[in-house]
Coordinates of C-alpha atoms in Angstrom, one line a residue:
Chain A
M157 CA -4.0 25.6 -18.8
K158 CA -0.6 23.8 -19.3
F159 CA 2.5 23.6 -17.3
L160 CA 6.0 24.4 -18.6
S161 CA 8.7 23.2 -16.2
N162 CA 11.8 25.3 -15.5
G163 CA 13.8 22.4 -16.9
N164 CA 12.0 22.6 -20.3
L165 CA 12.2 26.4 -20.6
R166 CA 15.6 26.4 -22.2
G167 CA 14.6 24.0 -24.9
W168 CA 11.6 26.0 -25.8
L169 CA 13.5 29.3 -25.9
E170 CA 16.1 27.6 -28.2
S171 CA 13.3 26.5 -30.6
L172 CA 11.9 30.1 -30.6
M173 CA 15.4 31.3 -31.4
G174 CA 15.4 28.9 -34.3
M175 CA 12.1 30.3 -35.7
G176 CA 13.0 34.0 -35.4
S177 CA 14.7 36.5 -33.1
L178 CA 13.9 36.3 -29.5
I179 CA 13.6 39.5 -27.6
A180 CA 13.3 39.2 -23.8
P181 CA 14.3 40.9 -20.6
V182 CA 18.1 40.6 -20.3
D183 CA 20.3 41.9 -17.4
L184 CA 22.7 44.2 -19.1
E185 CA 24.4 45.0 -15.8
P186 CA 23.3 44.5 -12.2
G187 CA 20.0 46.3 -11.6
L188 CA 19.5 47.1 -15.3
T189 CA 17.2 44.9 -17.3
L190 CA 16.2 45.8 -20.8
F191 CA 14.3 44.0 -23.6
S192 CA 17.2 42.8 -25.8
Q193 CA 17.9 40.3 -28.4
V194 CA 18.7 37.0 -26.7
R195 CA 22.0 35.3 -27.7
D196 CA 21.7 32.5 -25.2
P197 CA 18.6 31.4 -23.4
G198 CA 20.5 31.6 -20.1
E199 CA 20.5 35.4 -20.4
V200 CA 16.8 35.7 -20.1
N201 CA 15.6 37.0 -16.8
L202 CA 11.9 36.2 -16.2
E203 CA 12.1 37.4 -12.6
Y204 CA 12.7 41.0 -13.5
E205 CA 10.7 43.8 -11.9
I206 CA 10.7 46.4 -14.6
T207 CA 12.7 47.5 -17.6
P208 CA 13.3 51.3 -17.7
I209 CA 12.2 51.4 -21.3
P210 CA 9.0 49.5 -22.2
P211 CA 9.1 47.2 -25.3
K212 CA 7.4 49.9 -27.5
D213 CA 10.7 50.6 -29.3
L214 CA 10.4 47.1 -30.9
F215 CA 7.5 48.4 -32.9
F216 CA 8.2 52.2 -32.9
P217 CA 12.0 52.6 -32.6
S218 CA 13.3 55.6 -30.8
S219 CA 14.8 56.7 -34.1
E220 CA 14.6 55.2 -37.5
A221 CA 14.8 56.2 -41.2
L222 CA 11.4 56.2 -42.9
F223 CA 13.1 56.3 -46.2
R224 CA 16.3 57.2 -48.0
F225 CA 16.3 59.2 -51.3
S226 CA 18.9 59.7 -53.9
P227 CA 18.5 61.2 -57.4
S228 CA 19.8 58.1 -59.1
R229 CA 18.0 55.4 -57.1
G230 CA 14.8 57.3 -56.0
Y231 CA 13.2 56.2 -52.8
E232 CA 14.7 53.3 -50.8
I233 CA 12.6 52.0 -47.8
P234 CA 14.6 50.1 -45.2
R235 CA 13.2 46.6 -45.1
I236 CA 11.6 44.9 -42.1
E237 CA 12.3 41.2 -42.2
G238 CA 12.0 38.1 -40.1
E239 CA 9.9 37.0 -37.2
T240 CA 10.2 38.1 -33.7
F241 CA 9.1 36.5 -30.4
L242 CA 8.7 39.1 -27.7
L243 CA 8.9 37.2 -24.4
G244 CA 8.3 38.3 -20.8
V245 CA 5.9 41.2 -21.3
H246 CA 4.1 42.2 -18.2
P247 CA 0.4 43.0 -18.5
C248 CA 0.9 46.7 -18.3
D249 CA 3.3 46.7 -21.2
A250 CA 1.1 44.4 -23.2
L251 CA -1.7 46.9 -22.7
G252 CA 0.8 49.6 -23.8
I253 CA 1.3 47.9 -27.1
R254 CA -2.5 47.7 -27.5
L255 CA -2.7 51.4 -26.8
M256 CA 0.0 52.1 -29.3
D257 CA -2.1 50.2 -31.9
F258 CA -4.8 52.9 -31.7
P259 CA -2.9 55.7 -33.3
F260 CA -0.6 53.6 -35.5
L261 CA -3.1 51.2 -36.9
S262 CA -6.0 53.6 -37.4
P263 CA -6.2 54.5 -41.1
P264 CA -3.9 55.4 -42.7
A265 CA -2.0 52.8 -40.7
D266 CA 1.7 53.3 -40.3
P267 CA 3.3 50.7 -42.6
R268 CA 6.4 50.2 -40.5
Y269 CA 4.5 49.8 -37.2
E270 CA 2.0 47.5 -38.9
E271 CA 4.7 45.3 -40.4
R272 CA 6.6 44.9 -37.2
R273 CA 3.4 44.2 -35.3
R274 CA 2.3 41.5 -37.7
R275 CA 5.7 39.8 -37.5
T276 CA 5.8 39.8 -33.7
T277 CA 4.3 37.3 -31.3
I278 CA 3.8 38.7 -27.8
I279 CA 4.4 36.3 -25.0
G280 CA 3.2 37.8 -21.8
L281 CA 4.4 37.2 -18.2
G282 CA 2.4 37.5 -15.1
C283 CA 3.7 39.6 -12.1
V284 CA 4.2 37.7 -8.9
K285 CA 5.3 40.9 -7.1
A286 CA 3.9 44.4 -7.4
R287 CA 6.1 47.4 -7.2
P288 CA 5.1 50.4 -5.0
E289 CA 4.4 52.5 -8.0
C290 CA 2.1 50.0 -9.8
F291 CA -1.5 51.0 -10.4
C292 CA -2.4 48.8 -13.4
T293 CA -5.6 47.7 -11.9
S294 CA -7.0 51.2 -12.6
F295 CA -7.1 50.3 -16.3
G296 CA -9.1 47.0 -16.4
I297 CA -6.0 44.8 -16.2
G298 CA -4.1 43.2 -13.4
P299 CA -0.8 41.5 -12.5
L300 CA -2.0 38.1 -14.0
D301 CA -4.2 39.4 -16.8
P302 CA -3.4 37.7 -20.1
S303 CA -5.3 40.0 -22.4
N304 CA -3.3 41.8 -25.1
A305 CA -0.8 39.0 -25.3
D306 CA -0.7 36.1 -27.8
A307 CA 0.4 33.7 -25.2
F308 CA 0.8 34.1 -21.4
L309 CA 3.0 32.6 -18.7
V310 CA 2.3 32.7 -15.0
P311 CA 5.3 31.9 -12.8
V312 CA 4.6 29.1 -10.3
P313 CA 6.9 27.0 -8.2
G314 CA 9.0 24.8 -10.6
G315 CA 7.9 26.5 -13.8
F316 CA 5.1 28.4 -15.5
L317 CA 1.4 27.9 -16.2
V318 CA 1.1 28.6 -19.9
E319 CA -1.8 29.5 -22.1
A320 CA -2.1 30.4 -25.8
K321 CA -4.5 33.3 -26.4
T322 CA -4.2 33.5 -30.2
G323 CA -3.2 31.4 -33.2
K324 CA 0.2 33.1 -33.1
G325 CA 0.6 32.2 -29.5
A326 CA -0.4 28.6 -30.1
R327 CA 2.3 28.4 -32.8
A328 CA 4.9 29.8 -30.5
L329 CA 4.0 27.3 -27.8
A330 CA 3.9 24.3 -30.3
S331 CA 7.5 23.5 -29.7
A332 CA 7.3 23.7 -25.8
K333 CA 7.2 20.5 -23.8
L334 CA 4.1 21.0 -21.8
K335 CA 2.2 19.0 -19.3
E336 CA -1.3 19.3 -18.0
A337 CA -1.3 21.8 -15.2
S338 CA -2.0 20.5 -11.7
I339 CA -1.2 23.8 -9.9
P340 CA -4.0 26.4 -9.6
I341 CA -3.4 29.9 -10.8
P342 CA -1.8 31.8 -7.9
K343 CA -3.5 34.7 -6.2
P344 CA -2.3 37.9 -7.8
P345 CA -0.4 40.5 -5.7
E346 CA -2.4 43.4 -4.4
V347 CA -2.3 46.5 -6.7
S348 CA -4.4 49.5 -5.6
A349 CA -6.7 51.0 -8.2
I350 CA -7.5 54.7 -8.8
D351 CA -11.0 55.5 -10.1
V352 CA -9.8 57.0 -13.4
E353 CA -13.4 57.2 -14.8
A354 CA -14.3 59.5 -12.0
V355 CA -11.2 61.6 -12.7
R356 CA -12.2 61.8 -16.4
K357 CA -15.6 63.1 -15.5
V358 CA -14.4 66.0 -13.5
A359 CA -11.0 66.7 -15.2
L360 CA -12.2 69.2 -17.8
S361 CA -13.7 71.4 -15.2
L362 CA -10.2 71.7 -13.6
F363 CA -8.5 72.8 -16.8
D364 CA -7.9 76.3 -15.6
S365 CA -6.9 75.4 -12.1
P366 CA -3.7 76.9 -10.7
Y367 CA -2.9 73.4 -9.7
W368 CA -1.1 72.8 -13.0
G369 CA 1.1 75.8 -12.5
R370 CA 2.1 74.7 -9.0
L371 CA 2.9 71.2 -10.3
A372 CA 4.9 72.5 -13.2
D373 CA 7.0 74.7 -11.0
R374 CA 9.3 71.8 -10.3
C375 CA 9.1 70.1 -13.7
L376 CA 12.5 70.1 -15.5
S377 CA 11.0 69.5 -18.9
C378 CA 13.4 66.6 -19.2
K379 CA 10.7 64.5 -20.9
V380 CA 11.8 61.2 -19.2
C381 CA 8.1 60.6 -18.4
A382 CA 7.4 60.4 -22.1
Y383 CA 10.4 58.3 -23.1
V384 CA 9.7 55.6 -20.5
C385 CA 6.0 55.7 -21.1
P386 CA 4.5 52.6 -22.9
S387 CA 1.7 54.7 -24.4
C388 CA 3.4 58.0 -25.3
Y389 CA 3.8 57.9 -29.1
C390 CA 4.4 61.5 -30.3
F391 CA 7.2 61.8 -32.8
D392 CA 9.3 64.3 -34.8
I393 CA 10.5 63.9 -38.4
R394 CA 13.8 65.4 -39.5
D395 CA 15.9 65.2 -42.7
Y396 CA 19.6 64.4 -42.8
P397 CA 21.8 64.6 -45.9
T398 CA 23.5 61.4 -47.0
R399 CA 26.5 61.0 -49.4
D400 CA 24.3 61.1 -52.4
G401 CA 20.9 62.2 -51.2
A402 CA 18.9 62.4 -48.0
E403 CA 17.2 60.3 -45.3
R404 CA 14.1 61.2 -43.5
V405 CA 14.3 60.1 -39.8
R406 CA 11.4 59.7 -37.4
S407 CA 12.3 60.0 -33.7
W408 CA 10.4 59.9 -30.4
D409 CA 9.3 63.4 -29.3
S410 CA 7.4 64.7 -26.3
C411 CA 4.8 67.4 -25.7
Q412 CA 6.9 68.4 -22.7
S413 CA 9.4 69.9 -25.1
P414 CA 9.3 73.7 -25.3
L415 CA 9.8 73.3 -29.1
F416 CA 6.9 70.8 -29.5
T417 CA 4.3 73.3 -30.7
R418 CA 6.5 76.2 -31.6
Q419 CA 6.0 77.2 -35.3
A420 CA 8.6 78.6 -37.6
S421 CA 7.0 82.0 -37.3
G422 CA 7.7 82.0 -33.5
Y423 CA 4.0 81.5 -32.6
D424 CA 3.5 78.9 -29.9
P425 CA 0.0 78.0 -28.8
R426 CA 1.4 76.1 -25.7
Q427 CA 4.0 78.5 -24.3
T428 CA 4.1 77.6 -20.6
K429 CA 5.5 74.6 -18.8
A430 CA 2.2 74.4 -17.0
S431 CA 0.2 74.1 -20.2
R432 CA 2.6 71.4 -21.5
L433 CA 2.4 69.3 -18.3
R434 CA -1.4 69.7 -18.3
N435 CA -1.5 68.6 -21.9
R436 CA 0.3 65.3 -21.1
F437 CA -2.2 64.6 -18.3
Y438 CA -5.3 65.5 -20.3
H439 CA -4.1 63.6 -23.4
K440 CA -3.9 60.4 -21.3
F441 CA -7.0 60.9 -19.2
S442 CA -9.4 62.9 -21.5
Y443 CA -8.3 63.3 -25.2
F444 CA -7.1 59.8 -25.8
P445 CA -10.2 58.2 -24.3
D446 CA -12.3 60.6 -26.3
E447 CA -10.6 59.6 -29.5
F448 CA -10.1 55.8 -28.9
G449 CA -12.3 54.8 -26.0
A450 CA -9.4 53.8 -23.8
F451 CA -7.2 55.6 -21.3
G452 CA -3.8 56.5 -22.5
C453 CA -2.1 55.0 -19.4
T454 CA -1.2 51.5 -18.3
G455 CA -0.5 52.1 -14.7
C456 CA 3.1 50.8 -15.1
G457 CA 4.4 53.6 -12.8
R458 CA 7.6 54.2 -14.8
C459 CA 7.0 58.0 -15.0
V460 CA 6.5 57.9 -11.2
R461 CA 9.7 55.9 -10.7
Y462 CA 12.0 57.8 -13.1
C463 CA 10.8 61.4 -12.7
P464 CA 13.9 63.2 -11.2
V465 CA 11.7 65.6 -9.2
N466 CA 9.1 63.1 -8.0
I467 CA 6.1 64.3 -10.0
D468 CA 3.7 61.5 -9.4
I469 CA 0.8 61.1 -11.8
R470 CA -1.1 59.1 -9.1
E471 CA -0.9 62.1 -6.8
T472 CA -2.4 64.3 -9.5
L473 CA -5.2 61.7 -10.0
S474 CA -5.9 61.7 -6.3
A475 CA -5.7 65.5 -6.0
I476 CA -8.4 65.7 -8.6
L477 CA -10.5 63.1 -6.9
R478 CA -10.1 64.7 -3.4
G479 CA -11.0 68.1 -4.8
E480 CA -7.5 69.5 -4.0
A481 CA -7.0 70.6 -7.6
R482 CA -10.1 72.7 -7.6
I483 CA -10.0 76.2 -9.0
A484 CA -9.1 78.4 -6.1
Chain B
M171 CA -1.0 43.1 -48.4
R172 CA 1.5 45.9 -48.2
L173 CA 0.3 49.2 -47.0
E174 CA 0.9 52.4 -49.0
N175 CA 3.6 54.4 -47.3
P176 CA 2.0 57.7 -46.3
Y177 CA 5.4 59.5 -46.1
L178 CA 6.5 59.2 -49.7
A179 CA 6.0 62.4 -51.5
E180 CA 5.6 63.2 -55.3
E181 CA 8.4 64.8 -57.1
C182 CA 7.2 68.2 -58.5
V183 CA 8.9 71.0 -60.3
I184 CA 8.9 74.8 -59.5
K185 CA 7.7 76.5 -62.6
G186 CA 8.1 80.0 -61.4
S187 CA 7.7 82.4 -58.4
R188 CA 6.3 85.8 -57.8
R189 CA 7.3 88.2 -55.0
Q190 CA 4.2 89.2 -53.0
T191 CA 5.7 91.1 -50.2
P192 CA 9.3 91.5 -48.9
D193 CA 9.2 88.0 -47.4
V194 CA 6.3 86.2 -49.2
Y195 CA 6.5 84.5 -52.6
T196 CA 3.9 82.7 -54.6
Y197 CA 5.3 79.6 -56.3
A198 CA 3.8 77.8 -59.2
I199 CA 4.4 74.1 -59.0
S200 CA 3.7 71.5 -61.6
Y201 CA 2.8 68.0 -60.6
P202 CA 2.5 64.7 -62.4
R203 CA -1.1 63.8 -63.2
G204 CA -2.7 60.7 -61.7
S205 CA -0.2 60.5 -58.8
R206 CA -1.2 58.5 -55.7
R207 CA 1.2 60.5 -53.5
L208 CA -0.3 63.8 -54.6
R209 CA -4.0 63.2 -55.2
T210 CA -6.0 65.9 -57.1
P211 CA -8.3 67.7 -57.1
F212 CA -7.7 69.7 -53.9
M213 CA -10.4 71.4 -52.1
P214 CA -9.8 75.1 -51.1
G215 CA -8.6 75.2 -47.6
Q216 CA -6.9 71.8 -47.6
F217 CA -3.1 71.6 -47.1
I218 CA -0.2 69.8 -48.5
M219 CA 3.2 68.7 -47.1
I220 CA 6.0 70.2 -49.1
S221 CA 9.6 69.1 -48.6
V222 CA 13.1 69.8 -49.9
L223 CA 14.7 66.4 -49.3
G224 CA 17.6 66.7 -47.0
I225 CA 16.3 69.9 -45.4
G226 CA 12.8 69.0 -44.2
E227 CA 9.1 69.1 -44.7
A228 CA 6.3 71.5 -43.6
P229 CA 2.6 72.0 -44.1
F230 CA 1.4 74.7 -46.5
S231 CA -2.0 75.7 -47.9
F232 CA -2.3 76.1 -51.6
S233 CA -3.4 79.5 -53.0
A234 CA -4.5 78.4 -56.5
W235 CA -5.0 75.2 -58.4
D236 CA -5.4 74.5 -62.1
D237 CA -5.9 70.8 -62.9
E238 CA -6.0 71.4 -66.6
K239 CA -2.4 72.7 -66.6
A240 CA -1.5 70.4 -63.7
I241 CA -0.2 73.3 -61.7
F242 CA -0.9 74.6 -58.2
E243 CA 0.3 77.7 -56.5
T244 CA 1.4 78.0 -52.9
T245 CA 2.1 81.3 -51.1
I246 CA 4.8 81.0 -48.6
R247 CA 6.4 83.3 -46.1
T248 CA 10.1 82.7 -45.7
V249 CA 10.6 82.1 -42.0
G250 CA 12.4 78.9 -41.3
N251 CA 14.7 76.2 -42.8
V252 CA 12.2 74.6 -45.2
T253 CA 10.7 77.9 -46.4
S254 CA 14.2 79.3 -47.0
A255 CA 15.2 76.2 -48.9
I256 CA 12.2 76.5 -51.1
M257 CA 12.9 80.2 -51.8
R258 CA 16.5 79.4 -52.7
R259 CA 15.3 76.8 -55.3
G260 CA 14.8 78.4 -58.6
E261 CA 12.6 77.7 -61.6
G262 CA 13.0 74.2 -62.9
Q263 CA 14.2 72.7 -59.6
R264 CA 12.4 69.9 -57.8
I265 CA 10.5 69.9 -54.6
W266 CA 8.4 67.0 -53.1
V267 CA 4.7 67.2 -52.3
R268 CA 2.3 64.8 -50.6
G269 CA -1.4 65.3 -49.8
P270 CA -3.8 67.0 -49.9
Y271 CA -4.9 66.6 -46.3
G272 CA -7.6 67.7 -44.0
R273 CA -11.0 69.4 -44.2
G274 CA -11.2 72.5 -46.4
W275 CA -13.6 75.4 -46.6
P276 CA -17.3 74.6 -46.5
M277 CA -17.8 75.3 -50.2
E278 CA -20.9 73.0 -50.3
E279 CA -22.6 74.5 -47.3
A280 CA -21.9 78.0 -48.7
R281 CA -23.8 77.3 -51.9
G282 CA -26.6 79.8 -52.3
K283 CA -25.4 81.8 -49.3
D284 CA -23.5 85.0 -48.9
I285 CA -19.8 84.6 -48.1
L286 CA -17.9 86.9 -45.7
I287 CA -14.1 86.5 -45.9
V288 CA -12.0 87.8 -43.0
A289 CA -8.3 87.6 -43.6
G290 CA -5.2 88.8 -41.9
G291 CA -1.7 88.9 -43.4
I292 CA -0.5 85.6 -44.9
G293 CA -4.0 84.2 -43.9
M294 CA -5.3 85.4 -47.3
A295 CA -3.3 82.6 -49.1
P296 CA -5.8 79.7 -48.3
L297 CA -8.7 82.0 -49.0
R298 CA -7.7 83.0 -52.5
P299 CA -9.0 79.7 -54.0
V300 CA -12.3 80.5 -52.4
I301 CA -12.5 83.8 -54.2
E302 CA -11.6 82.2 -57.5
M303 CA -14.1 79.4 -57.0
V304 CA -16.9 81.9 -56.3
A305 CA -15.8 83.9 -59.4
R306 CA -15.9 80.8 -61.6
N307 CA -19.2 79.6 -60.2
R308 CA -20.7 83.0 -59.7
R309 CA -24.4 81.9 -59.7
S310 CA -23.9 79.2 -57.1
Y311 CA -23.1 81.7 -54.4
G312 CA -24.6 84.9 -53.0
G313 CA -22.8 88.1 -52.1
L314 CA -19.0 88.1 -51.5
E315 CA -17.6 90.5 -49.0
I316 CA -13.8 90.4 -48.3
L317 CA -12.2 92.1 -45.3
Y318 CA -8.5 92.0 -45.5
G319 CA -6.0 93.4 -43.0
A320 CA -2.2 93.4 -42.9
K321 CA 0.6 95.2 -41.1
T322 CA 1.4 97.7 -43.8
P323 CA 0.2 98.3 -47.4
E324 CA 3.2 96.4 -48.7
D325 CA 2.3 93.3 -46.6
L326 CA -1.0 92.8 -48.5
L327 CA -0.8 89.7 -50.6
F328 CA -2.3 89.5 -54.2
A329 CA -2.6 93.3 -54.4
D330 CA -2.4 93.0 -58.2
E331 CA -5.6 91.0 -58.1
F332 CA -7.7 93.3 -56.0
D333 CA -9.2 95.0 -59.0
S334 CA -10.3 91.7 -60.5
W335 CA -11.8 90.7 -57.1
R336 CA -13.7 94.0 -57.0
S337 CA -15.1 93.3 -60.4
I338 CA -16.7 90.0 -59.4
P339 CA -20.5 90.9 -59.5
G340 CA -21.8 91.5 -56.0
A341 CA -18.3 91.5 -54.5
E342 CA -16.9 94.0 -52.0
L343 CA -13.3 94.4 -50.8
L344 CA -12.4 96.3 -47.7
L345 CA -8.8 96.8 -46.7
T346 CA -7.1 98.0 -43.6
V347 CA -3.5 98.1 -42.3
D348 CA -2.0 98.5 -38.8
S349 CA 0.2 101.4 -40.0
V350 CA 1.1 103.3 -43.1
P351 CA 4.8 104.3 -43.6
R352 CA 5.4 107.9 -44.3
G353 CA 5.1 108.7 -48.0
T354 CA 3.0 105.7 -48.8
K355 CA -0.3 106.5 -50.6
W356 CA -3.2 104.8 -48.8
D357 CA -6.9 105.6 -49.0
H358 CA -8.3 102.6 -47.0
G359 CA -8.6 101.9 -43.4
V360 CA -6.0 102.0 -40.7
G361 CA -6.4 99.7 -37.7
V362 CA -6.9 96.0 -37.0
V363 CA -9.3 94.1 -39.2
T364 CA -12.2 94.4 -36.7
T365 CA -12.3 98.1 -37.2
L366 CA -13.9 97.3 -40.6
F367 CA -16.7 95.4 -38.9
D368 CA -19.2 98.3 -38.8
K369 CA -19.0 98.4 -42.6
I370 CA -20.0 94.7 -43.0
R371 CA -23.1 94.4 -45.1
T372 CA -23.4 90.6 -45.0
E373 CA -26.4 89.6 -43.0
P374 CA -25.8 87.0 -40.2
N375 CA -28.7 85.0 -41.5
D376 CA -28.0 82.6 -44.4
S377 CA -24.3 83.4 -44.7
I378 CA -21.0 81.7 -44.1
V379 CA -17.9 83.4 -42.7
M380 CA -14.5 82.1 -43.7
M381 CA -11.6 83.4 -41.6
C382 CA -7.8 83.0 -41.6
G383 CA -5.1 85.0 -39.8
P384 CA -3.1 85.2 -36.6
E385 CA -5.0 83.6 -33.7
I386 CA -5.1 86.9 -31.8
M387 CA -6.9 88.5 -34.8
M388 CA -9.3 85.5 -35.1
K389 CA -10.1 85.6 -31.4
F390 CA -11.3 89.3 -31.6
A391 CA -12.9 88.8 -35.0
V392 CA -15.0 85.9 -33.8
K393 CA -16.0 87.9 -30.7
G394 CA -17.1 90.8 -32.9
L395 CA -19.0 88.5 -35.4
L396 CA -20.9 86.7 -32.6
A397 CA -21.9 90.1 -31.1
M398 CA -23.3 91.0 -34.6
G399 CA -25.4 87.9 -34.6
F400 CA -23.4 85.5 -36.7
R401 CA -23.9 81.9 -35.4
P402 CA -20.9 79.9 -34.1
E403 CA -21.6 77.1 -36.6
D404 CA -21.5 79.6 -39.6
I405 CA -18.1 81.0 -38.6
Y406 CA -15.3 78.9 -40.1
L407 CA -11.6 79.4 -39.1
S408 CA -8.5 77.9 -40.6
L409 CA -5.9 77.1 -38.0
E410 CA -2.2 76.8 -38.3
R411 CA -0.2 74.3 -36.1
R412 CA 3.2 72.7 -36.3
M413 CA 2.9 69.3 -38.1
E414 CA 5.2 66.5 -38.8
C415 CA 3.1 63.7 -40.2
G416 CA -0.2 65.1 -41.7
V417 CA -2.0 61.9 -40.7
A418 CA -3.0 62.5 -37.1
Q419 CA -0.1 60.4 -35.5
C420 CA 2.8 62.7 -34.6
G421 CA 0.8 64.6 -32.0
H422 CA 2.2 68.1 -32.8
C423 CA -1.0 69.7 -34.1
Q424 CA -3.3 68.3 -31.5
I425 CA -5.7 70.7 -29.7
G426 CA -7.5 68.7 -27.1
P427 CA -9.1 65.7 -28.8
K428 CA -8.9 67.4 -32.2
F429 CA -6.1 67.1 -34.8
V430 CA -5.7 70.2 -37.0
C431 CA -4.3 68.0 -39.8
K432 CA -7.2 65.5 -39.9
D433 CA -10.2 67.3 -38.3
G434 CA -9.2 70.7 -39.7
P435 CA -7.4 72.8 -40.7
V436 CA -10.8 74.5 -41.2
F437 CA -13.2 74.3 -38.3
P438 CA -16.5 75.9 -37.6
Y439 CA -16.1 77.9 -34.4
S440 CA -18.8 75.7 -32.8
E441 CA -16.3 72.8 -32.8
L442 CA -13.5 74.9 -31.3
R443 CA -15.3 76.6 -28.4
G444 CA -13.9 75.4 -25.2
L445 CA -10.8 73.7 -26.6
P446 CA -7.5 74.2 -24.8
D447 CA -4.5 76.3 -25.8
L448 CA -6.4 78.0 -28.6
L449 CA -7.4 81.5 -29.5
A450 CA -5.7 82.6 -26.3

């Protein structure tokens, strides 16, 4: 474990900016922090609580052209170039990137995701404070857990404890002026865990419960839960004409959309809001674990925080554990 | 190492089209041999993604395939943007194809067994290559019984081929329609496809059922077949779902932990039992 003083932070960030582009939490306006390209190291806010959008769009942009086509030039694939240092990723969001790897790096791997992932070094950041909606400890991580990052920083008085976890991380830290650490790793903030394994065991027996309909009654189908989710990865593909051809664009989509499963014929296997809300829950706590061996949730609490009608996924998990979602 | 881009499709040419019903056409499409974006041969029941660039892309089954001539056929109902754009494209025009994807009909498991085909409406399209495969390799398979239902007589696909299907040794073709318009000559059944079930001669033992049609039809057909003693693992269904990617990533075709594009579109009923939002 090494120590990076606050005084040496700027020099390190400048050297990272010399090696590639630096993406880090930046205050765009008071109260709004987003992962953004850093122009000056002074912009970086490493005391942020949460970004409304997780850094998944760095690898899986909210909308991007997969290719362009014109009769004269054939296919043109937008290039992905350069190296990126993604700094200040909390453990929940680092887990989110790991979860995103499952669908996008399973064969056939998505070439755009794979390319961006390979060109990016993830520098994690421990949480010294927990938010009321945090439940990351339910998923085998915690506020100071360095797994899923290439290098990890833990804020301590006067600077950061730093540690390289991979070769990429060591390379990113090579230019930092570090000292041997004399400060112990601080005690992580309390984050309460939910027994999601127990939820998974009983969830399927509650599939036909009227609970889902009651919960869905107030859902607005606004899909904000999916857009702010670090592990939601569904997408849509659309064509748009260009001056001399067409481009095919991939955009984020959500199973909460009434159009998500509707076929051109009009047939829709998931017609009700209740069945769509239920699908999102079961995908995260049953289908994704069945497919990939990990829960499709990081406990970041964004869906809890940003849902306009206060649908709280933790309440659903608790209702299942307490037997309140039982079939009446 | 650069990965192959799974979204690039092969440029193919429409060689001709035949009207099957008022809104269904069969298109003959020629493809370049040895293409990595369109890998041949296909297996009956697999699907391909067809696009008209600038309009969009959608999944379709193929209804015939001839590798010697490098031509396949696909039978498409005109219902949306992509299918309308395909219909507007005439002979000699380009469309783009990638695939094939997914698991097709169990042609290996069916060797030496009787085959019972149950089709509804456009659901006959992915089953036509099965009939052709059985006809070409007649001694590899047992009896062939085809039950086919549609809304009206004019909604039956491949009607001009019924006689040749009937002439396959050991083959039987039973037809039914929901209704017969006044003045139409019709000497077959009237009613949903399950009304043909008491005529089924295929024995539940040592046989394979291959079924494709609207889910409501398949729901009742499965029920009827199970009651007759057919085993869940011998009843194969081809499912249709909205798809964007074809490679188990976009999430649209997911049914519980299964992806119709990767794990299907053909599933034995034993794998579908208990899955959500299905055969409802």
